mmCIF file of C-alpha atoms and ligand atoms in Angstrom:
data_model
loop_
_atom_site.group_PDB
_atom_site.id
_atom_site.type_symbol
_atom_site.label_atom_id
_atom_site.label_comp_id
_atom_site.label_asym_id
_atom_site.label_seq_id
_atom_site.Cartn_x
_atom_site.Cartn_y
_atom_site.Cartn_z
ATOM 1 C CA MET I 1 227.822 200.136 3.304
ATOM 2 C CA THR I 2 230.077 199.733 6.360
ATOM 3 C CA THR I 3 228.955 200.348 9.904
ATOM 4 C CA LEU I 4 231.232 200.242 12.861
ATOM 5 C CA PHE I 5 229.802 199.880 16.379
ATOM 6 C CA ILE I 6 232.247 200.861 19.012
ATOM 7 C CA ASN I 7 232.501 200.938 22.813
ATOM 8 C CA ILE I 8 230.131 198.013 23.066
ATOM 9 C CA LYS I 9 229.841 197.025 26.763
ATOM 10 C CA GLU I 10 229.938 193.386 25.957
ATOM 11 C CA LEU I 11 229.690 191.436 22.607
ATOM 12 C CA ILE I 12 227.982 188.235 23.194
ATOM 13 C CA GLN I 13 228.286 184.892 21.521
ATOM 14 C CA VAL I 14 231.482 185.569 19.579
ATOM 15 C CA ARG I 15 232.718 182.419 17.890
ATOM 16 C CA GLU I 16 235.915 182.814 15.908
ATOM 17 C CA THR I 17 235.191 179.616 14.119
ATOM 18 C CA SER I 18 231.643 178.611 13.874
ATOM 19 C CA VAL I 19 230.412 175.724 15.724
ATOM 20 C CA GLN I 20 227.456 173.670 14.633
ATOM 21 C CA LYS I 21 225.896 173.464 18.048
ATOM 22 C CA VAL I 22 226.702 173.292 21.596
ATOM 23 C CA SER I 23 226.006 170.379 23.830
ATOM 24 C CA GLY I 24 225.966 169.255 27.625
ATOM 25 C CA GLU I 25 228.876 171.137 29.530
ATOM 26 C CA GLU I 26 229.831 173.447 26.591
ATOM 27 C CA MET I 27 226.294 175.063 26.927
ATOM 28 C CA LYS I 28 227.535 176.802 30.089
ATOM 29 C CA GLU I 29 230.174 178.656 28.088
ATOM 30 C CA LEU I 30 229.064 181.816 26.383
ATOM 31 C CA PRO I 31 232.172 183.492 24.731
ATOM 32 C CA THR I 32 232.069 187.260 24.964
ATOM 33 C CA ILE I 33 234.457 190.278 24.425
ATOM 34 C CA LYS I 34 234.087 193.049 26.773
ATOM 35 C CA ASN I 35 234.505 196.760 25.619
ATOM 36 C CA ALA I 36 234.256 195.640 22.002
ATOM 37 C CA PHE I 37 233.754 196.893 18.495
ATOM 38 C CA LEU I 38 231.889 195.179 15.663
ATOM 39 C CA LEU I 39 232.290 195.970 11.968
ATOM 40 C CA ILE I 40 229.548 195.065 9.401
ATOM 41 C CA GLU I 41 229.670 195.438 5.709
ATOM 42 C CA ASN I 42 226.382 195.272 3.835
ATOM 43 C CA GLU I 43 224.688 192.133 5.146
ATOM 44 C CA LEU I 44 227.650 190.561 6.756
ATOM 45 C CA ILE I 45 229.682 190.713 9.995
ATOM 46 C CA VAL I 46 233.271 191.361 8.831
ATOM 47 C CA ASP I 47 235.275 192.030 11.917
ATOM 48 C CA TYR I 48 234.988 192.437 15.690
ATOM 49 C CA GLY I 49 237.402 192.587 18.647
ATOM 50 C CA SER I 50 238.369 194.533 21.687
ATOM 51 C CA MET I 51 238.378 198.233 21.439
ATOM 52 C CA ASP I 52 242.217 198.174 22.175
ATOM 53 C CA ALA I 53 242.669 196.333 18.928
ATOM 54 C CA LEU I 54 240.594 198.691 16.850
ATOM 55 C CA GLN I 55 242.577 200.222 13.868
ATOM 56 C CA SER I 56 241.538 203.469 12.253
ATOM 57 C CA LYS I 57 239.319 202.533 9.269
ATOM 58 C CA GLU I 58 237.246 204.683 6.925
ATOM 59 C CA VAL I 59 233.538 203.590 7.275
ATOM 60 C CA ASP I 60 230.138 204.968 6.342
ATOM 61 C CA GLU I 61 228.752 205.068 9.777
ATOM 62 C CA VAL I 62 229.989 204.783 13.378
ATOM 63 C CA ILE I 63 227.382 203.961 16.255
ATOM 64 C CA ASP I 64 228.535 204.364 19.782
ATOM 65 C CA ALA I 65 227.111 201.559 21.896
ATOM 66 C CA THR I 66 228.446 202.680 25.262
ATOM 67 C CA GLY I 67 226.745 200.886 28.034
ATOM 68 C CA LYS I 68 225.007 198.519 25.458
ATOM 69 C CA ILE I 69 225.232 194.786 24.951
ATOM 70 C CA ILE I 70 225.182 193.254 21.408
ATOM 71 C CA LEU I 71 224.162 189.695 20.849
ATOM 72 C CA PRO I 72 222.998 187.685 17.711
ATOM 73 C CA THR I 73 219.338 187.757 17.156
ATOM 74 C CA TRP I 74 217.157 184.925 18.432
ATOM 75 C CA CYS I 75 216.494 182.040 16.263
ATOM 76 C CA ASP I 76 212.950 180.903 16.725
ATOM 77 C CA SER I 77 213.029 177.321 15.183
ATOM 78 C CA HIS I 78 209.250 176.381 16.024
ATOM 79 C CA THR I 79 206.219 178.618 15.304
ATOM 80 C CA HIS I 80 202.719 178.510 13.805
ATOM 81 C CA LEU I 81 202.701 182.110 12.951
ATOM 82 C CA VAL I 82 200.092 181.835 10.145
ATOM 83 C CA PHE I 83 196.698 181.460 11.661
ATOM 84 C CA ALA I 84 193.110 182.704 11.157
ATOM 85 C CA SER I 85 191.972 183.622 14.544
ATOM 86 C CA THR I 86 192.764 183.807 18.143
ATOM 87 C CA ARG I 87 191.131 181.198 20.664
ATOM 88 C CA GLU I 88 190.761 183.127 23.736
ATOM 89 C CA GLY I 89 187.513 181.317 24.488
ATOM 90 C CA GLU I 90 189.346 178.148 25.078
ATOM 91 C CA PHE I 91 191.762 179.935 27.337
ATOM 92 C CA VAL I 92 188.729 180.952 29.522
ATOM 93 C CA ASP I 93 187.552 177.205 29.294
ATOM 94 C CA ARG I 94 190.847 176.164 30.693
ATOM 95 C CA ILE I 95 190.693 178.742 33.599
ATOM 96 C CA ASN I 96 187.287 177.143 34.325
ATOM 97 C CA GLY I 97 188.730 173.602 34.671
ATOM 98 C CA LEU I 98 188.906 171.942 31.144
ATOM 99 C CA THR I 99 192.274 170.561 29.981
ATOM 100 C CA TYR I 100 193.832 171.142 26.559
ATOM 101 C CA GLU I 101 193.021 167.527 25.648
ATOM 102 C CA GLU I 102 189.238 167.903 26.816
ATOM 103 C CA ILE I 103 188.931 171.131 24.626
ATOM 104 C CA ALA I 104 190.361 169.262 21.674
ATOM 105 C CA GLU I 105 187.930 166.314 22.080
ATOM 106 C CA LYS I 106 184.924 168.841 22.017
ATOM 107 C CA GLY I 107 185.996 170.017 18.646
ATOM 108 C CA GLY I 108 187.970 172.961 19.737
ATOM 109 C CA GLY I 109 191.787 173.205 19.579
ATOM 110 C CA ILE I 110 193.429 172.575 16.181
ATOM 111 C CA LEU I 111 190.226 171.657 14.424
ATOM 112 C CA ASN I 112 188.686 174.882 15.526
ATOM 113 C CA SER I 113 191.600 176.861 14.034
ATOM 114 C CA ALA I 114 191.269 174.717 10.815
ATOM 115 C CA LYS I 115 187.614 175.611 10.407
ATOM 116 C CA LYS I 116 188.384 179.333 10.526
ATOM 117 C CA LEU I 117 191.415 179.179 8.348
ATOM 118 C CA GLN I 118 189.628 177.378 5.675
ATOM 119 C CA ASN I 119 187.214 180.215 5.375
ATOM 120 C CA THR I 120 189.854 182.969 5.451
ATOM 121 C CA SER I 121 191.340 184.316 2.457
ATOM 122 C CA GLU I 122 195.143 183.979 1.557
ATOM 123 C CA GLU I 123 195.371 187.825 1.562
ATOM 124 C CA ASP I 124 193.809 188.111 5.042
ATOM 125 C CA LEU I 125 196.007 185.387 6.306
ATOM 126 C CA TYR I 126 199.047 187.070 4.804
ATOM 127 C CA LYS I 127 198.274 190.565 6.363
ATOM 128 C CA ASP I 128 197.827 189.182 9.792
ATOM 129 C CA ALA I 129 200.862 187.000 9.653
ATOM 130 C CA GLU I 130 202.979 189.968 8.445
ATOM 131 C CA VAL I 131 201.928 191.999 11.448
ATOM 132 C CA ARG I 132 202.953 189.138 13.810
ATOM 133 C CA LEU I 133 206.220 188.703 11.899
ATOM 134 C CA GLN I 134 207.162 192.521 12.251
ATOM 135 C CA LYS I 135 206.362 192.480 15.960
ATOM 136 C CA VAL I 136 208.507 189.336 16.613
ATOM 137 C CA ILE I 137 211.501 190.895 14.653
ATOM 138 C CA LYS I 138 211.186 194.024 16.804
ATOM 139 C CA MET I 139 211.480 191.779 19.712
ATOM 140 C CA GLY I 140 214.765 190.266 18.507
ATOM 141 C CA THR I 141 213.908 187.375 16.259
ATOM 142 C CA GLY I 142 216.251 187.311 13.373
ATOM 143 C CA ALA I 143 215.487 183.926 11.933
ATOM 144 C CA ILE I 144 212.124 181.955 12.045
ATOM 145 C CA GLU I 145 210.374 178.737 11.084
ATOM 146 C CA ILE I 146 206.755 178.777 10.245
ATOM 147 C CA LYS I 147 204.390 175.641 9.920
ATOM 148 C CA SER I 148 201.279 174.809 8.097
ATOM 149 C CA GLY I 149 198.960 172.515 9.957
ATOM 150 C CA TYR I 150 195.845 174.713 10.420
ATOM 151 C CA GLY I 151 194.633 173.888 6.899
ATOM 152 C CA LEU I 152 194.036 170.109 7.120
ATOM 153 C CA SER I 153 192.665 169.987 3.608
ATOM 154 C CA VAL I 154 194.690 170.133 0.314
ATOM 155 C CA GLU I 155 193.679 173.734 -0.599
ATOM 156 C CA ALA I 156 193.941 175.074 2.958
ATOM 157 C CA GLU I 157 197.409 173.652 3.597
ATOM 158 C CA LEU I 158 198.696 174.935 0.281
ATOM 159 C CA LYS I 159 197.109 178.441 1.176
ATOM 160 C CA MET I 160 198.993 178.448 4.459
ATOM 161 C CA LEU I 161 202.263 177.588 2.817
ATOM 162 C CA ARG I 162 201.757 180.137 0.096
ATOM 163 C CA VAL I 163 201.566 182.818 2.786
ATOM 164 C CA VAL I 164 204.782 181.600 4.288
ATOM 165 C CA LYS I 165 206.438 181.803 0.819
ATOM 166 C CA ARG I 166 205.177 185.382 0.349
ATOM 167 C CA LEU I 167 206.602 186.232 3.724
ATOM 168 C CA LYS I 168 209.934 184.701 2.509
ATOM 169 C CA GLU I 169 209.858 186.864 -0.591
ATOM 170 C CA ASN I 170 209.014 190.049 1.175
ATOM 171 C CA TYR I 171 211.054 190.063 4.384
ATOM 172 C CA ASN I 172 214.850 189.752 4.574
ATOM 173 C CA ILE I 173 214.787 187.577 7.656
ATOM 174 C CA PRO I 174 215.689 183.957 6.889
ATOM 175 C CA ILE I 175 212.303 181.967 6.968
ATOM 176 C CA LYS I 176 212.047 178.135 6.794
ATOM 177 C CA ALA I 177 208.660 176.574 5.974
ATOM 178 C CA THR I 178 207.398 173.224 7.467
ATOM 179 C CA PHE I 179 204.522 171.110 5.986
ATOM 180 C CA LEU I 180 202.381 169.964 8.954
ATOM 181 C CA GLY I 181 199.535 168.472 7.195
ATOM 182 C CA ALA I 182 199.583 165.758 9.974
ATOM 183 C CA HIS I 183 198.725 168.204 12.756
ATOM 184 C CA ALA I 184 195.367 166.586 13.574
ATOM 185 C CA ILE I 185 192.886 164.233 12.008
ATOM 186 C CA PRO I 186 190.138 166.382 10.454
ATOM 187 C CA ALA I 187 186.529 165.582 11.830
ATOM 188 C CA GLU I 188 185.225 164.228 8.505
ATOM 189 C CA TYR I 189 188.075 161.556 8.621
ATOM 190 C CA LYS I 190 187.669 160.469 12.243
ATOM 191 C CA SER I 191 186.373 156.935 11.172
ATOM 192 C CA ASN I 192 188.732 156.728 8.215
ATOM 193 C CA ARG I 193 192.019 158.215 9.156
ATOM 194 C CA GLU I 194 193.767 156.129 6.662
ATOM 195 C CA ALA I 195 192.202 158.046 3.908
ATOM 196 C CA TYR I 196 193.476 161.367 5.343
ATOM 197 C CA ILE I 197 196.970 159.989 5.728
ATOM 198 C CA GLU I 198 196.990 158.752 2.164
ATOM 199 C CA MET I 199 195.851 162.279 1.093
ATOM 200 C CA ILE I 200 198.831 163.750 2.947
ATOM 201 C CA ILE I 201 201.120 161.127 1.359
ATOM 202 C CA ASN I 202 199.755 161.063 -2.225
ATOM 203 C CA GLU I 203 198.211 164.402 -2.820
ATOM 204 C CA MET I 204 199.642 167.040 -0.414
ATOM 205 C CA ILE I 205 203.237 166.253 -0.317
ATOM 206 C CA PRO I 206 203.542 166.123 -4.167
ATOM 207 C CA LEU I 207 201.887 169.458 -4.522
ATOM 208 C CA VAL I 208 203.897 171.120 -1.750
ATOM 209 C CA ILE I 209 206.944 169.814 -3.618
ATOM 210 C CA GLN I 210 205.694 170.979 -7.045
ATOM 211 C CA GLU I 211 205.233 174.582 -5.763
ATOM 212 C CA GLY I 212 208.483 174.456 -3.729
ATOM 213 C CA LEU I 213 206.526 175.439 -0.586
ATOM 214 C CA ALA I 214 208.373 173.639 2.258
ATOM 215 C CA ASP I 215 211.766 172.792 3.610
ATOM 216 C CA TYR I 216 210.581 170.515 6.379
ATOM 217 C CA ILE I 217 208.031 167.805 7.273
ATOM 218 C CA ASP I 218 206.327 167.701 10.599
ATOM 219 C CA VAL I 219 203.812 165.475 12.377
ATOM 220 C CA PHE I 220 202.053 165.764 15.723
ATOM 221 C CA CYS I 221 203.047 162.439 17.197
ATOM 222 C CA GLU I 222 200.901 162.119 20.161
ATOM 223 C CA LYS I 223 197.953 159.965 21.690
ATOM 224 C CA GLY I 224 194.790 160.946 19.904
ATOM 225 C CA TYR I 225 196.790 162.531 16.978
ATOM 226 C CA TYR I 226 199.346 160.314 15.006
ATOM 227 C CA THR I 227 200.848 157.178 16.163
ATOM 228 C CA PRO I 228 204.663 156.426 15.663
ATOM 229 C CA GLU I 229 203.898 153.993 12.930
ATOM 230 C CA GLU I 230 201.789 156.698 11.063
ATOM 231 C CA THR I 231 204.455 159.300 11.838
ATOM 232 C CA ASP I 232 207.138 157.055 10.330
ATOM 233 C CA ARG I 233 205.102 156.637 7.131
ATOM 234 C CA ILE I 234 204.509 160.333 6.706
ATOM 235 C CA LEU I 235 208.177 161.197 7.555
ATOM 236 C CA LYS I 236 209.437 158.771 5.184
ATOM 237 C CA ALA I 237 207.032 159.999 2.485
ATOM 238 C CA GLY I 238 208.289 163.657 2.987
ATOM 239 C CA LYS I 239 211.953 162.535 3.158
ATOM 240 C CA GLU I 240 211.549 160.702 -0.179
ATOM 241 C CA ALA I 241 210.273 163.991 -1.643
ATOM 242 C CA GLY I 242 213.087 165.949 -0.126
ATOM 243 C CA LEU I 243 211.556 167.294 3.060
ATOM 244 C CA ILE I 244 213.599 166.966 6.361
ATOM 245 C CA PRO I 245 211.746 165.811 9.413
ATOM 246 C CA LYS I 246 211.248 168.155 12.303
ATOM 247 C CA VAL I 247 208.564 166.780 14.610
ATOM 248 C CA HIS I 248 205.972 167.492 17.437
ATOM 249 C CA VAL I 249 206.606 164.668 19.899
ATOM 250 C CA ASN I 250 206.359 163.729 23.540
ATOM 251 C CA GLN I 251 204.083 166.730 24.533
ATOM 252 C CA PHE I 252 201.730 164.771 26.751
ATOM 253 C CA ASN I 253 202.966 161.221 26.515
ATOM 254 C CA SER I 254 205.911 159.250 25.551
ATOM 255 C CA ILE I 255 204.691 156.666 22.890
ATOM 256 C CA GLY I 256 207.898 155.926 21.097
ATOM 257 C CA GLY I 257 207.858 158.667 18.832
ATOM 258 C CA ILE I 258 211.360 159.799 19.588
ATOM 259 C CA ALA I 259 212.811 156.607 18.267
ATOM 260 C CA THR I 260 210.852 157.057 15.104
ATOM 261 C CA CYS I 261 212.209 160.676 14.628
ATOM 262 C CA VAL I 262 215.803 159.578 15.269
ATOM 263 C CA GLU I 263 215.463 156.684 12.920
ATOM 264 C CA ASN I 264 214.319 159.170 10.288
ATOM 265 C CA LYS I 265 217.305 161.451 11.085
ATOM 266 C CA ALA I 266 214.885 164.325 12.120
ATOM 267 C CA LEU I 267 216.568 167.594 12.371
ATOM 268 C CA SER I 268 214.721 168.375 15.625
ATOM 269 C CA VAL I 269 212.266 166.893 18.171
ATOM 270 C CA ASP I 270 210.158 169.425 19.617
ATOM 271 C CA HIS I 271 208.130 169.739 22.952
ATOM 272 C CA LEU I 272 209.498 166.917 25.041
ATOM 273 C CA GLU I 273 207.504 167.924 28.215
ATOM 274 C CA VAL I 274 207.566 164.286 28.956
ATOM 275 C CA ILE I 275 210.713 162.284 28.355
ATOM 276 C CA THR I 276 211.905 158.934 29.489
ATOM 277 C CA ASP I 277 215.341 157.494 29.887
ATOM 278 C CA ALA I 278 214.742 155.481 26.775
ATOM 279 C CA ASP I 279 213.964 158.561 24.894
ATOM 280 C CA ILE I 280 217.085 160.062 26.013
ATOM 281 C CA ASP I 281 219.206 157.014 25.063
ATOM 282 C CA GLN I 282 217.609 157.287 21.538
ATOM 283 C CA LEU I 283 218.723 160.984 21.229
ATOM 284 C CA LYS I 284 222.449 160.279 22.319
ATOM 285 C CA GLY I 285 224.505 159.658 19.256
ATOM 286 C CA SER I 286 222.024 161.156 16.973
ATOM 287 C CA ASN I 287 222.300 164.533 15.196
ATOM 288 C CA THR I 288 218.686 165.462 16.214
ATOM 289 C CA MET I 289 218.278 168.642 18.270
ATOM 290 C CA PRO I 290 215.846 168.584 21.307
ATOM 291 C CA VAL I 291 213.674 171.706 21.210
ATOM 292 C CA ALA I 292 212.043 172.914 24.449
ATOM 293 C CA LEU I 293 208.906 175.326 24.244
ATOM 294 C CA PRO I 294 208.751 176.708 27.775
ATOM 295 C CA SER I 295 206.062 179.349 27.003
ATOM 296 C CA CYS I 296 203.759 176.461 25.815
ATOM 297 C CA SER I 297 204.306 174.927 29.348
ATOM 298 C CA PHE I 298 203.670 178.204 30.936
ATOM 299 C CA PHE I 299 200.433 178.973 29.127
ATOM 300 C CA LEU I 300 198.954 175.472 29.283
ATOM 301 C CA GLY I 301 200.171 174.851 32.793
ATOM 302 C CA ILE I 302 201.813 171.542 31.706
ATOM 303 C CA PRO I 303 205.333 170.320 32.931
ATOM 304 C CA TYR I 304 208.424 171.984 31.481
ATOM 305 C CA THR I 305 210.862 170.144 29.448
ATOM 306 C CA ASP I 306 213.522 168.666 31.649
ATOM 307 C CA GLY I 307 216.371 170.639 29.929
ATOM 308 C CA ARG I 308 218.778 170.046 32.954
ATOM 309 C CA LYS I 309 218.342 166.310 32.390
ATOM 310 C CA LEU I 310 219.030 166.568 28.625
ATOM 311 C CA ILE I 311 221.964 168.655 29.160
ATOM 312 C CA SER I 312 223.314 166.232 31.870
ATOM 313 C CA HIS I 313 223.429 163.604 29.409
ATOM 314 C CA ASN I 314 225.692 165.540 27.270
ATOM 315 C CA LEU I 315 222.845 166.619 24.815
ATOM 316 C CA PRO I 316 222.279 169.771 23.106
ATOM 317 C CA LEU I 317 219.181 171.847 23.656
ATOM 318 C CA ALA I 318 217.395 174.630 21.655
ATOM 319 C CA LEU I 319 214.631 176.928 22.658
ATOM 320 C CA ALA I 320 211.805 178.198 20.543
ATOM 321 C CA THR I 321 208.310 179.909 21.133
ATOM 322 C CA ASP I 322 205.735 177.587 19.500
ATOM 323 C CA TYR I 323 203.939 180.797 18.668
ATOM 324 C CA ASN I 324 200.294 179.685 17.839
ATOM 325 C CA PRO I 325 196.744 180.623 18.782
ATOM 326 C CA GLY I 326 196.018 177.484 20.998
ATOM 327 C CA SER I 327 198.927 176.581 23.268
ATOM 328 C CA THR I 328 201.198 179.706 22.976
ATOM 329 C CA PRO I 329 199.770 183.017 21.817
ATOM 330 C CA SER I 330 203.230 184.754 22.103
ATOM 331 C CA GLY I 331 206.160 184.903 19.842
ATOM 332 C CA ASN I 332 208.441 186.633 22.478
ATOM 333 C CA MET I 333 211.733 184.829 22.515
ATOM 334 C CA ASN I 334 212.926 187.066 25.423
ATOM 335 C CA PHE I 335 210.001 185.608 27.625
ATOM 336 C CA VAL I 336 211.029 182.177 26.448
ATOM 337 C CA VAL I 337 214.724 182.776 27.501
ATOM 338 C CA SER I 338 213.503 184.071 30.947
ATOM 339 C CA LEU I 339 211.183 181.038 31.435
ATOM 340 C CA ALA I 340 214.051 178.737 30.344
ATOM 341 C CA CYS I 341 216.193 180.214 33.366
ATOM 342 C CA ILE I 342 213.336 180.669 35.979
ATOM 343 C CA ARG I 343 211.363 177.449 35.491
ATOM 344 C CA MET I 344 213.828 174.958 33.526
ATOM 345 C CA LYS I 345 216.814 176.289 35.750
ATOM 346 C CA LEU I 346 219.043 176.917 32.674
ATOM 347 C CA THR I 347 221.865 179.306 33.395
ATOM 348 C CA PRO I 348 221.759 182.562 31.299
ATOM 349 C CA GLU I 349 224.723 181.147 29.230
ATOM 350 C CA GLU I 350 222.852 178.026 28.538
ATOM 351 C CA ALA I 351 219.625 179.675 27.521
ATOM 352 C CA ILE I 352 221.285 182.204 25.352
ATOM 353 C CA ASN I 353 223.108 179.365 23.607
ATOM 354 C CA ALA I 354 219.899 177.438 23.307
ATOM 355 C CA ALA I 355 218.174 180.475 21.709
ATOM 356 C CA THR I 356 220.896 181.466 19.229
ATOM 357 C CA ILE I 357 223.508 178.817 18.081
ATOM 358 C CA ASN I 358 221.377 175.819 18.849
ATOM 359 C CA GLY I 359 218.164 177.523 17.444
ATOM 360 C CA ALA I 360 220.162 178.190 14.282
ATOM 361 C CA TYR I 361 221.070 174.383 14.040
ATOM 362 C CA ALA I 362 217.283 173.596 14.538
ATOM 363 C CA LEU I 363 216.810 175.795 11.334
ATOM 364 C CA ASN I 364 219.692 174.335 9.447
ATOM 365 C CA LEU I 365 221.253 177.799 9.280
ATOM 366 C CA GLU I 366 224.005 177.485 11.798
ATOM 367 C CA ASP I 367 226.546 178.405 9.007
ATOM 368 C CA GLN I 368 224.710 181.656 8.546
ATOM 369 C CA ILE I 369 223.419 182.936 11.911
ATOM 370 C CA GLY I 370 223.375 182.084 15.636
ATOM 371 C CA SER I 371 226.755 183.669 16.581
ATOM 372 C CA ILE I 372 229.037 186.654 16.013
ATOM 373 C CA THR I 373 231.281 185.144 13.566
ATOM 374 C CA ARG I 374 233.132 186.723 10.607
ATOM 375 C CA GLY I 375 231.229 185.938 7.408
ATOM 376 C CA LYS I 376 227.829 185.261 8.953
ATOM 377 C CA LEU I 377 224.796 187.418 8.557
ATOM 378 C CA ALA I 378 224.800 190.649 10.288
ATOM 379 C CA ASN I 379 221.553 189.596 12.298
ATOM 380 C CA PHE I 380 222.191 190.947 15.892
ATOM 381 C CA MET I 381 220.457 193.249 18.469
ATOM 382 C CA VAL I 382 221.445 196.095 20.547
ATOM 383 C CA THR I 383 220.204 196.195 24.253
ATOM 384 C CA GLU I 384 219.277 199.224 26.124
ATOM 385 C CA THR I 385 221.879 200.351 28.701
ATOM 386 C CA ILE I 386 222.063 197.280 31.014
ATOM 387 C CA THR I 387 224.338 196.061 33.687
ATOM 388 C CA SER I 388 225.092 192.630 32.316
ATOM 389 C CA TYR I 389 223.629 189.994 30.011
ATOM 390 C CA ASN I 390 222.081 188.223 33.061
ATOM 391 C CA PHE I 391 219.606 191.077 33.086
ATOM 392 C CA ILE I 392 218.084 189.888 29.839
ATOM 393 C CA PRO I 393 216.417 186.811 31.361
ATOM 394 C CA TYR I 394 216.083 188.557 34.800
ATOM 395 C CA ASN I 395 213.996 191.307 33.357
ATOM 396 C CA PHE I 396 211.105 188.825 32.557
ATOM 397 C CA GLY I 397 207.834 189.910 30.983
ATOM 398 C CA SER I 398 209.544 192.912 29.387
ATOM 399 C CA HIS I 399 212.554 193.252 27.065
ATOM 400 C CA THR I 400 215.683 195.177 26.790
ATOM 401 C CA ILE I 401 216.148 195.091 22.913
ATOM 402 C CA GLU I 402 216.465 198.622 21.589
ATOM 403 C CA ASP I 403 217.521 198.034 17.944
ATOM 404 C CA VAL I 404 217.451 194.920 15.809
ATOM 405 C CA TYR I 405 219.622 194.494 12.664
ATOM 406 C CA ILE I 406 218.761 192.031 9.948
ATOM 407 C CA LYS I 407 221.333 191.570 7.139
ATOM 408 C CA GLY I 408 222.875 194.827 8.439
ATOM 409 C CA ILE I 409 219.673 196.792 8.191
ATOM 410 C CA ARG I 410 218.142 198.300 11.356
ATOM 411 C CA MET I 411 214.454 197.260 11.655
HETATM 412 O O1 NIG R 528 202.875 172.923 19.153
HETATM 413 N N1 NIG R 528 200.896 170.440 19.925
HETATM 414 C C1 NIG R 528 200.525 170.658 18.711
HETATM 415 N N2 NIG R 528 200.510 171.747 18.194
HETATM 416 C C2 NIG R 528 200.542 173.101 18.647
HETATM 417 C C3 NIG R 528 199.286 173.721 19.264
HETATM 418 C C4 NIG R 528 198.210 173.638 18.309
HETATM 419 C C5 NIG R 528 196.869 174.294 18.837
HETATM 420 O O2 NIG R 528 196.365 174.165 19.955
HETATM 421 O O3 NIG R 528 196.502 175.055 17.985
HETATM 422 C C6 NIG R 528 201.628 173.145 19.625
HETATM 423 O O4 NIG R 528 201.494 173.400 20.812
HETATM 424 FE FE1 FE R 529 204.006 173.590 17.726
#
């Protein structure tokens, strides 16, 4: 099956040779072709170029994209898309003055989600997660990472990851799974955290590997959650078993976690709402992708990751949603891109790079997605008729995505 898109107003993020990621000043450059064509064959991008260069060719379908922009789908490298129920009660508590940390101390937060998830069947979790996944795909997400971490028991963590495995099997969007048994300390282990950490290392990780349930290992490295030393032990155990680290760190405090992540060759460090010069020094010279989650900052009213500072130090930056019931009940990457421009002062070019090619890197999928490159997956989106790509972040709170193609199939 071949499909040819013609008269595309502007084809965005065209990379002749695929780059792994873009950093610093490079992030300001967003290569495009105006008045372009795009040819796809089955699940792959096979050709593109200026309409002037289009040679007549037999194809199965021609789609006229006059006035429309085509860009690669968003790569959402950080979500908690599988969860048992929403937490709007805590949302109201926060409006009335409690902080995220105070709610967690009262047994709300992650522990509240875990209690509910432990009592929810795998089937019900799957059905809800599937609806969320379908919705985010419609909004332009074309590759996604999904974490466990609301189970906090051997059975419930495996149950979450089995749901992710079923999503992987039943949907054609690339999905990566992350084991986040170390998301919080369960209440019953409060006075014996060591026993829970040993359970993660000696029971959960081996079972996750045995069933082939995860690609990555994550820890919430934060005051009140896991210390850098504990994070180091858990990451090392995960690495030994074949899981790549991808870590929640520096959300509220800088406690040395970034150094631990870099030492453990983490693929990404996510959140970074708080970041010190020493943390930045650690990231320089590493292959670790910093990931900002601006809709979490928006929803919790906490500082935004200082993306400008990271970029000024010649570092790369990726953007993701953090979709979860506590800190970010939204999986809308369009809103993330808008917030990155409006609140983090990224240019549209930087934000689009962060949400496509750099997001792909943070999923370890940069050779398959994240840019319009020959041989990459035909995962891209077609906007409505819009004036320029600047309109995408400008039009905040709404979105301009008309059609989404995943592996060449219109969703
Ligand atoms: O990434 N910060 C840790 N974990 C999630 C939120 C968890 C929750 O509140 O349910 C996050 O923001
Ligand atoms: Fe998260």
